[in-house]
Coordinates of C-alpha atoms and ligand atoms in Angstrom, one line a residue:
X71 CA -102.1 35.9 -18.6
X72 CA -101.2 32.6 -16.7
X73 CA -103.2 30.4 -16.2
X74 CA -102.5 30.0 -12.4
X75 CA -101.1 33.7 -10.3
X76 CA -100.3 32.9 -6.2
X77 CA -100.6 35.8 -5.1
X78 CA -99.1 34.6 -1.3
X79 CA -96.3 34.6 -0.7
X80 CA -94.4 31.3 -1.1
X81 CA -93.0 30.5 3.4
X82 CA -90.0 28.7 3.7
X83 CA -89.0 26.4 6.9
X84 CA -87.2 29.1 8.9
X85 CA -89.8 31.5 8.7
X86 CA -91.9 29.3 10.9
X87 CA -91.8 29.2 14.6
X88 CA -94.1 26.1 16.8
X89 CA -95.8 27.4 19.7
X90 CA -95.3 25.1 22.4
X91 CA -97.7 22.8 23.9
X92 CA -98.1 21.5 28.1
X93 CA -95.1 19.3 28.9
X94 CA -96.2 16.7 32.0
X95 CA -94.2 13.2 32.7
X96 CA -95.7 11.8 29.3
X97 CA -94.1 14.6 26.9
X98 CA -90.9 14.6 28.8
X99 CA -87.9 14.1 26.0
X100 CA -86.7 10.0 27.1
X101 CA -90.4 8.8 26.0
X102 CA -90.1 10.3 22.6
X103 CA -89.8 8.6 19.6
X104 CA -88.2 9.6 16.5
X105 CA -89.4 6.2 14.6
X106 CA -91.4 6.8 11.6
X107 CA -92.5 5.6 8.3
X108 CA -89.7 4.8 5.8
X109 CA -92.4 4.0 3.0
X110 CA -96.4 3.1 2.5
X111 CA -96.1 -1.4 2.6
X112 CA -98.7 -3.8 1.6
X113 CA -100.0 -5.4 4.1
X114 CA -99.5 -8.7 4.9
X115 CA -95.5 -7.3 4.4
X116 CA -92.3 -6.0 7.6
X117 CA -93.4 -2.9 8.0
X118 CA -90.8 -1.0 6.9
X119 CA -88.8 2.5 9.2
X120 CA -87.0 4.3 9.9
X121 CA -85.6 4.8 13.5
X122 CA -84.8 8.7 13.4
X123 CA -86.6 11.3 10.6
X124 CA -82.6 11.6 8.8
X125 CA -82.3 10.1 5.3
X126 CA -79.2 11.2 3.3
X127 CA -78.8 12.7 0.0
X128 CA -78.2 10.3 -2.4
X129 CA -75.3 13.1 -4.0
X130 CA -71.4 11.4 -4.7
X131 CA -70.0 14.4 -1.7
X132 CA -72.6 13.0 0.7
X133 CA -73.8 9.2 0.8
X134 CA -70.8 6.4 0.0
X135 CA -70.0 3.2 1.2
X136 CA -69.1 4.9 5.2
X137 CA -72.4 7.0 5.2
X138 CA -74.5 4.3 4.1
X139 CA -72.9 2.0 7.3
X140 CA -72.6 4.9 10.8
X141 CA -76.3 6.5 9.2
X142 CA -77.9 3.0 9.3
X143 CA -76.1 2.6 12.6
X144 CA -77.5 5.8 14.1
X145 CA -80.7 4.4 13.3
X146 CA -80.6 6.4 9.6
X147 CA -80.5 6.2 6.2
X148 CA -78.4 6.8 3.2
X149 CA -79.4 6.8 -0.3
X150 CA -76.3 6.2 -2.6
X151 CA -75.6 8.4 -4.9
X152 CA -76.5 6.8 -9.1
X153 CA -74.8 8.6 -11.1
X154 CA -71.9 6.7 -11.2
X155 CA -71.6 3.3 -13.2
X156 CA -74.4 1.0 -12.0
X157 CA -71.6 -1.6 -11.0
X158 CA -70.0 1.4 -8.9
X159 CA -73.2 1.6 -6.9
X160 CA -73.8 -2.2 -6.7
X161 CA -70.6 -2.0 -5.3
X162 CA -71.7 0.2 -2.3
X163 CA -74.6 -1.5 -1.8
X164 CA -73.4 -5.2 -1.7
X165 CA -71.0 -3.3 1.2
X166 CA -73.1 -2.3 3.1
X167 CA -75.2 -4.8 2.8
X168 CA -72.3 -7.0 4.2
X169 CA -71.2 -4.8 7.0
X170 CA -71.5 -7.2 9.9
X171 CA -71.0 -4.9 13.3
X172 CA -69.0 -6.2 15.1
X173 CA -68.2 -9.4 13.0
X174 CA -65.1 -9.3 11.4
X175 CA -63.3 -11.1 8.7
X176 CA -60.3 -12.7 9.5
X177 CA -56.9 -12.8 9.0
X178 CA -55.8 -15.9 8.9
X179 CA -52.4 -17.7 9.7
X180 CA -51.3 -21.2 9.3
X181 CA -49.7 -23.4 11.9
X182 CA -46.3 -24.5 10.3
X183 CA -45.4 -20.3 9.8
X184 CA -42.9 -19.4 11.7
X185 CA -43.8 -16.8 14.6
X186 CA -41.0 -14.7 13.0
X187 CA -43.0 -14.1 9.5
X188 CA -46.7 -14.4 11.8
X189 CA -44.6 -11.2 14.1
X190 CA -44.3 -9.3 10.9
X191 CA -47.1 -9.7 9.2
X192 CA -48.2 -8.0 12.3
X193 CA -46.1 -5.2 12.3
X194 CA -47.2 -3.9 8.5
X195 CA -50.4 -3.9 9.5
X196 CA -51.6 -3.3 12.5
X197 CA -53.4 -7.3 13.1
X198 CA -52.3 -8.4 16.7
X199 CA -54.6 -11.4 16.7
X200 CA -54.2 -14.2 14.1
X201 CA -57.2 -17.4 14.1
X202 CA -55.1 -20.7 12.4
X203 CA -56.6 -22.4 10.7
X204 CA -55.3 -25.6 8.1
X205 CA -56.4 -26.3 4.3
X206 CA -60.1 -26.7 4.7
X207 CA -60.3 -23.4 6.5
X208 CA -61.2 -25.8 9.5
X209 CA -59.5 -23.3 12.8
X210 CA -57.5 -25.2 14.5
X211 CA -56.2 -22.0 17.4
X212 CA -56.2 -19.0 17.8
X213 CA -52.6 -17.0 18.0
X214 CA -53.2 -13.3 20.5
X215 CA -50.8 -11.2 21.1
X216 CA -50.6 -12.5 24.1
X217 CA -49.0 -15.9 23.2
X218 CA -45.6 -15.2 21.6
X219 CA -43.6 -12.8 22.1
X220 CA -41.1 -11.4 18.7
X221 CA -38.2 -12.3 19.7
X222 CA -38.1 -15.1 21.4
X223 CA -40.0 -16.9 19.8
X224 CA -39.3 -15.6 16.1
X225 CA -38.0 -19.3 14.9
X226 CA -41.1 -21.6 16.8
X227 CA -43.2 -22.4 14.5
X228 CA -47.0 -20.6 14.9
X229 CA -48.4 -24.4 16.6
X230 CA -46.3 -24.6 19.2
X231 CA -48.2 -21.1 21.3
X232 CA -51.7 -21.3 19.7
X233 CA -54.2 -21.9 22.3
X234 CA -55.9 -24.9 20.5
X235 CA -58.7 -25.6 19.5
X236 CA -60.3 -27.1 22.1
X237 CA -59.4 -24.8 24.7
X238 CA -61.3 -21.9 23.0
X239 CA -65.0 -20.6 23.7
X240 CA -66.5 -20.1 20.4
X241 CA -69.7 -19.6 18.1
X242 CA -71.5 -21.8 15.6
X243 CA -73.3 -20.0 13.0
X244 CA -73.6 -17.6 14.9
X245 CA -74.7 -13.8 13.5
X246 CA -76.5 -12.2 16.3
X247 CA -73.7 -9.8 17.5
X248 CA -75.7 -10.6 20.9
X249 CA -75.7 -13.5 21.4
X250 CA -71.6 -12.8 20.2
X251 CA -71.9 -10.9 23.5
X252 CA -73.7 -13.2 25.8
X253 CA -70.7 -16.3 24.5
X254 CA -67.9 -13.8 25.3
X255 CA -69.5 -13.3 28.8
X256 CA -69.1 -16.7 29.3
X257 CA -65.5 -16.7 28.8
X258 CA -62.0 -15.9 29.5
X259 CA -61.2 -14.3 25.4
X260 CA -61.3 -11.5 24.2
X261 CA -62.0 -12.2 21.1
X262 CA -64.3 -14.8 19.6
X263 CA -64.1 -17.0 16.4
X264 CA -67.7 -18.0 14.1
X265 CA -67.8 -21.3 12.9
X266 CA -69.7 -22.9 10.1
X267 CA -71.1 -26.0 11.0
X268 CA -68.4 -28.1 9.8
X269 CA -65.9 -25.7 12.2
X270 CA -64.7 -23.4 9.4
X271 CA -64.4 -19.9 10.0
X272 CA -66.1 -17.4 9.3
X273 CA -65.6 -14.2 11.5
X274 CA -64.4 -13.4 14.7
X275 CA -65.7 -10.6 17.2
X276 CA -63.7 -8.7 19.6
X277 CA -64.8 -7.4 23.1
X278 CA -63.9 -4.4 22.2
X279 CA -65.9 -4.5 19.5
X280 CA -69.0 -5.0 21.4
X281 CA -68.9 -3.1 24.2
X282 CA -68.5 -0.5 20.8
X283 CA -71.7 -2.0 19.0
X284 CA -73.6 -1.7 23.1
X285 CA -73.4 2.1 21.5
X286 CA -75.6 2.3 18.8
X287 CA -79.0 1.5 20.0
X288 CA -81.3 3.2 17.4
X289 CA -79.2 0.1 14.0
X290 CA -81.9 -0.4 11.6
X291 CA -81.9 -3.7 10.4
X292 CA -83.2 -6.3 8.1
X293 CA -84.9 -9.7 9.5
X294 CA -81.5 -11.0 8.3
X295 CA -79.5 -8.2 10.6
X296 CA -78.3 -6.8 8.4
X297 CA -78.1 -3.3 8.0
X298 CA -80.7 -0.5 5.4
X299 CA -79.8 1.6 2.8
X300 CA -81.8 3.0 -0.2
X301 CA -80.0 3.4 -4.4
X302 CA -81.3 6.2 -6.4
X303 CA -81.9 4.8 -9.2
X304 CA -81.9 7.8 -12.5
X305 CA -84.7 8.0 -15.0
X306 CA -82.5 6.7 -17.8
X307 CA -81.0 3.7 -17.3
X308 CA -83.5 2.2 -14.7
X309 CA -83.6 -1.3 -16.2
X310 CA -80.3 -2.0 -15.8
X311 CA -79.8 -0.4 -12.6
X312 CA -82.8 -1.5 -10.7
X313 CA -81.8 -5.2 -11.5
X314 CA -78.0 -5.1 -10.3
X315 CA -79.5 -2.9 -7.0
X316 CA -82.1 -4.9 -6.2
X317 CA -79.6 -7.8 -6.4
X318 CA -77.3 -6.6 -4.7
X319 CA -79.6 -6.3 -1.5
X320 CA -80.8 -2.7 -1.7
X321 CA -84.1 -1.7 0.3
X322 CA -85.5 1.3 -0.9
X323 CA -84.9 3.3 -3.8
X324 CA -85.1 6.6 -4.9
X325 CA -86.1 8.1 -8.3
X326 CA -83.1 11.0 -8.8
X327 CA -84.8 14.3 -10.5
X328 CA -85.2 17.7 -10.0
X329 CA -88.6 17.6 -12.2
X330 CA -90.5 14.2 -10.3
X331 CA -94.4 15.3 -12.7
X332 CA -93.1 13.7 -16.0
X333 CA -93.3 11.2 -18.3
X334 CA -89.9 9.9 -17.5
X335 CA -90.7 10.2 -13.7
X336 CA -94.3 8.2 -14.7
X337 CA -92.2 5.6 -17.0
X338 CA -89.7 4.2 -14.6
X339 CA -92.2 4.6 -11.2
X340 CA -94.3 2.2 -13.5
X341 CA -91.9 -0.2 -14.3
X342 CA -90.0 -0.8 -10.8
X343 CA -93.9 -1.6 -9.8
X344 CA -94.7 -3.4 -12.5
X345 CA -91.6 -6.0 -12.4
X346 CA -90.2 -5.2 -8.5
X347 CA -93.5 -4.8 -6.6
X348 CA -90.8 -6.0 -3.3
X349 CA -88.7 -3.2 -3.7
X350 CA -90.6 0.0 -2.9
X351 CA -89.5 3.2 -3.7
X352 CA -89.9 7.4 -3.6
X353 CA -90.9 9.1 -6.2
X354 CA -90.0 12.2 -6.3
X355 CA -88.9 16.0 -6.7
X356 CA -92.8 17.5 -6.0
X357 CA -93.5 20.6 -4.3
X358 CA -98.1 20.6 -5.2
X359 CA -100.7 18.6 -3.9
X360 CA -101.3 17.7 -7.9
X361 CA -97.3 16.6 -8.4
X362 CA -98.3 14.1 -5.7
X363 CA -101.6 12.0 -6.9
X364 CA -99.4 11.9 -10.0
X365 CA -96.6 10.7 -8.5
X366 CA -98.4 8.2 -5.5
X367 CA -100.6 6.7 -9.2
X368 CA -97.9 5.9 -10.9
X369 CA -96.7 3.6 -8.3
X370 CA -94.7 6.1 -5.7
X371 CA -95.4 4.8 -2.1
X372 CA -93.2 7.8 -0.7
X373 CA -92.5 11.5 -2.6
X374 CA -90.3 13.7 -2.3
X375 CA -91.5 17.2 -2.1
X376 CA -88.9 20.4 -2.8
X377 CA -87.5 22.2 -5.7
X378 CA -84.6 24.8 -6.3
X379 CA -83.9 25.5 -1.9
X380 CA -81.2 23.4 -2.4
X381 CA -78.0 24.9 -0.7
X382 CA -76.3 24.1 -4.3
X383 CA -79.1 24.5 -6.0
X384 CA -79.0 26.8 -8.7
X385 CA -83.1 25.9 -10.0
X386 CA -84.7 29.1 -9.0
X387 CA -82.3 30.8 -10.7
X388 CA -81.5 29.3 -14.0
X389 CA -85.4 28.6 -14.5
X390 CA -87.8 30.3 -12.6
X391 CA -89.3 27.4 -11.6
X392 CA -89.7 26.1 -7.2
X393 CA -91.7 26.8 -4.2
X394 CA -90.3 27.5 -0.7
X395 CA -90.7 24.5 1.4
X396 CA -93.1 25.0 3.8
X397 CA -95.5 26.4 1.7
X398 CA -95.0 22.9 -0.6
X399 CA -95.3 20.6 2.8
X400 CA -98.9 22.0 3.5
X401 CA -99.7 20.9 -0.3
X402 CA -98.8 17.5 -0.8
X403 CA -99.1 17.1 2.7
X404 CA -102.7 18.2 2.8
X405 CA -103.3 16.3 -1.0
X406 CA -101.8 13.2 1.3
X407 CA -104.4 13.5 4.2
X408 CA -106.9 13.7 1.7
X409 CA -105.2 10.4 0.1
X410 CA -105.1 8.4 3.4
X411 CA -109.1 9.0 4.0
X412 CA -109.8 8.3 0.4
X413 CA -107.7 5.1 0.6
X414 CA -106.7 3.8 3.5
X415 CA -103.0 4.3 2.4
X416 CA -100.5 6.2 4.4
X417 CA -97.3 7.2 1.9
X418 CA -94.6 9.3 3.4
X419 CA -93.2 12.6 2.8
X420 CA -90.5 13.5 2.8
X421 CA -89.1 17.1 2.5
X422 CA -86.4 17.6 0.3
X423 CA -83.5 20.4 0.3
X424 CA -82.6 23.7 2.6
X425 CA -82.7 21.8 5.7
X426 CA -80.1 23.8 7.7
X427 CA -80.6 23.2 11.4
X428 CA -82.2 20.5 13.1
X429 CA -85.0 23.5 13.9
X430 CA -85.4 23.3 10.2
X431 CA -86.0 19.4 10.8
X432 CA -88.1 19.8 13.6
X433 CA -90.5 21.8 11.8
X434 CA -90.9 20.2 8.5
X435 CA -92.0 17.3 10.6
X436 CA -94.0 19.3 12.1
X437 CA -96.0 20.8 9.4
X438 CA -97.0 17.3 8.4
X439 CA -93.7 16.0 7.3
X440 CA -92.4 12.0 8.2
X441 CA -88.5 12.3 7.6
X442 CA -86.2 14.5 6.1
X443 CA -83.6 14.4 3.1
X444 CA -80.5 16.4 3.8
X445 CA -77.3 16.9 1.7
X446 CA -74.8 19.1 3.5
X447 CA -76.1 18.3 7.2
X448 CA -73.8 15.3 5.9
X449 CA -71.3 16.5 4.3
X450 CA -69.5 18.0 6.6
X451 CA -68.5 15.1 8.4
X452 CA -66.6 12.5 9.1
X453 CA -68.0 9.7 7.0
X454 CA -68.7 11.6 3.6
X455 CA -66.8 10.3 0.7
X456 CA -64.9 13.5 0.2
X457 CA -61.4 14.6 1.7
X458 CA -60.7 16.9 4.7
X459 CA -58.8 20.2 3.0
X460 CA -57.7 23.2 5.1
X461 CA -59.2 27.1 3.9
X462 CA -57.5 29.4 4.9
X463 CA -57.5 28.8 9.2
X464 CA -60.3 26.0 8.5
X465 CA -61.1 22.3 7.9
X466 CA -63.9 22.3 4.9
X467 CA -64.8 19.0 3.2
X468 CA -66.1 20.0 -1.0
X469 CA -69.9 19.9 -1.6
X470 CA -71.5 19.9 -5.0
X471 CA -74.6 19.3 -6.4
X472 CA -76.1 17.0 -8.5
X473 CA -77.0 19.0 -11.1
X474 CA -73.4 20.3 -11.2
X475 CA -70.6 20.4 -14.2
X476 CA -68.7 18.1 -11.6
X477 CA -71.4 15.7 -10.7
X478 CA -72.1 15.5 -14.7
X479 CA -68.4 14.4 -15.7
X480 CA -68.5 10.4 -15.1
X481 CA -71.2 9.9 -17.6
X482 CA -71.8 11.1 -21.2
X483 CA -73.4 13.8 -22.8
X484 CA -76.3 12.1 -23.5
X485 CA -78.0 11.6 -20.3
X486 CA -77.3 16.0 -19.6
X487 CA -79.9 17.3 -22.5
X488 CA -79.2 20.1 -20.8
X489 CA -76.8 23.1 -21.7
X490 CA -76.8 24.4 -18.4
X491 CA -75.8 23.8 -14.5
X492 CA -78.6 23.4 -12.3
X493 CA -76.3 23.2 -9.1
X494 CA -72.4 24.6 -7.9
X495 CA -69.4 23.0 -6.1
X496 CA -68.0 24.6 -2.8
X497 CA -67.4 23.9 0.4
X498 CA -69.0 22.5 3.9
X499 CA -66.8 23.4 7.0
X500 CA -66.2 20.1 8.7
X501 CA -67.9 19.3 11.3
X502 CA -66.6 15.6 12.8
X503 CA -68.2 12.6 12.9
X504 CA -71.6 11.7 12.2
X505 CA -71.8 10.4 15.8
X506 CA -70.6 13.6 17.8
X507 CA -73.0 15.6 16.1
X508 CA -77.0 13.9 15.2
X509 CA -77.5 12.7 18.8
X510 CA -77.0 16.3 19.4
X511 CA -79.3 17.1 16.6
X512 CA -81.6 13.9 18.0
X513 CA -81.6 16.0 21.2
X514 CA -83.3 19.2 20.3
X515 CA -86.2 17.8 18.1
X516 CA -86.9 15.9 20.8
X517 CA -86.7 18.8 23.5
X518 CA -89.1 20.5 20.3
X519 CA -91.3 17.5 20.8
X520 CA -91.6 17.3 24.2
X521 CA -92.0 21.5 24.4
X522 CA -95.8 20.6 22.3
X523 CA -97.1 18.1 24.4
X524 CA -95.7 14.8 21.8
X525 CA -94.7 12.2 22.2
X526 CA -93.9 10.1 18.5
X527 CA -94.0 12.1 14.9
X528 CA -98.0 11.0 13.7
X529 CA -99.6 12.7 16.7
X530 CA -96.2 15.5 16.0
X531 CA -98.9 16.2 12.5
X532 CA -102.2 16.6 14.6
X533 CA -101.0 18.7 17.3
X534 CA -98.6 21.4 16.3
X535 CA -99.6 24.7 16.2
X536 CA -96.7 26.8 14.3
X537 CA -96.5 30.8 13.5
X538 CA -95.1 32.8 10.4
X539 CA -92.9 35.4 12.1
X540 CA -91.9 38.2 10.9
X541 CA -88.5 38.9 9.9
X542 CA -88.2 41.1 13.3
X543 CA -88.8 38.1 15.1
X544 CA -85.9 36.0 13.9
X545 CA -84.3 38.7 14.6
X546 CA -84.9 38.5 18.3
X547 CA -85.1 35.0 18.0
X548 CA -81.2 34.4 17.5
X549 CA -78.1 36.5 19.6
X550 CA -78.7 40.2 20.2
X551 CA -76.2 42.9 21.9
X552 CA -73.9 41.0 24.0
X553 CA -70.2 40.2 23.4
X554 CA -70.0 37.3 22.9
X555 CA -65.9 36.4 22.2
X556 CA -65.8 33.6 20.2
X557 CA -63.6 31.0 23.6
X558 CA -66.0 31.6 25.8
X559 CA -69.3 30.1 24.1
X560 CA -70.5 26.9 24.6
X561 CA -72.9 27.6 22.7
X562 CA -72.4 25.6 19.1
X563 CA -74.9 25.6 15.5
X564 CA -75.4 23.2 13.8
X565 CA -75.6 25.2 10.9
X566 CA -71.6 25.0 9.8
Ligands
IMP883 P1 -78.7 20.7 1.0 O1 -79.7 19.3 1.6 O2 -79.0 21.6 1.6 O3 -77.5 20.4 0.8 O4 -79.9 19.8 -0.7 C1 -79.3 18.6 -0.4 C2 -80.8 18.5 -1.5 O5 -80.1 19.2 -3.5 C3 -80.9 17.1 -2.2 O6 -81.1 15.5 -1.4 C4 -81.5 17.2 -3.9 O7 -82.9 17.0 -3.4 C5 -81.1 18.5 -3.9 N1 -79.8 18.7 -4.9 C6 -79.5 18.4 -5.2 N2 -78.1 18.8 -6.2 C7 -78.2 19.7 -6.8 C8 -78.4 20.1 -8.3 O8 -77.4 20.4 -8.7 N3 -78.7 20.8 -7.9 C9 -80.4 22.0 -7.4 N4 -80.3 20.9 -6.3 C10 -79.7 19.6 -5.7

């Protein structure tokens, strides 16, 4: 006889619906904040927040440099995958941390070069604006497309056509795009060179990029104005991987494991907490209150919940372990709240695996999750690190699980004692750019919160009223019994 048998069925997010609360002017969509706690922060340290409650999964087919940059610019965060060499993962983190929105690493020229040669560079590289520097990298001037003709001035030197340094407005040691914008606004230039106190060229800021930057008001930045990024670590090589990731600038770690209730996770969390206490770490994945307590006692500063629900996951089929995500969140959130009452420490809960669309995110948040991790949702975007392919008449992107044979190819079998796979490989329909998709998803979440009469995620936790729905109610809640030709519909689901 088993030690425990729960006879209530385990519930998924799609089995719940929200009952609306009282909506007022104070809970209109423009008043709603999706800000949320990323990890518990010890007293006296700067609080770690997300500006939107979504992070991308630490998976090869989801979270690379482009995703890391674009998602952080939109207010969320990517977790760079650890199923690659330590050097590669650290390099990805470094690329994200060194990205400065609007600050371009310039291709420069020297004053004695011929305009004809610069024109050739312009044609091959596609650049039109060239800062001019001397051998010590000091700024001497700038050459823009308005300053020369590739044919008429071909025989002249750059110094004869450039706008000299004395006539330029430059920024000295500026790293804040808003400051750069102020200078650009007062100048007549379309580009602002940034120099150090020795007048050596550092970056260029283009007027068009500043305008573009203003479209990202939720950008998630550290105190040095760099984008925030997360990194995954495994339970095998963390002693070497964590120092490299910390050095590269990772802001938060997650221990990547399909079953976090283990001695291996305990060893990893305790080692990280003891040696890198300033670097918050998410533990997981677990699906019970007991699992939550275990991870927090080992040093986890946020806990990831979910097992068996991921779109590419076959854990339940292979091992028979798992739980509906809603039931797992409810159990863990109850324990989190008890822990908070006992200790005053608020440990964020991250819902992970099987979250398909905005409605699922909303239900997960209402049940008490602080943010969600998604793989499939982000794999469909332009910024995921895979190539688009055409399959019959659809544009698709490949998507595969970290437990699939494909993901495991990177490392020897030493890491994988298991003789079977826990994930599959398939395709998802290409959805376009993240900034053309995510804002719509977020506005649907805000609309639900507005209907429920709340303006913050914490209020949502306290005030949400949910009900289990029958299979027939779910059917009734979808489009039914009408003919809807595809091309006459402006209804776009974020499902596929
Ligand atoms: P999705 O958002 O439904 O696609 O689920 C993504 C989540 O599935 C990840 O964040 C992981 O927790 C989990 N996952 C990733 N790879 C595998 C796998 O190969 N097997 C089982 N679960 C996986």
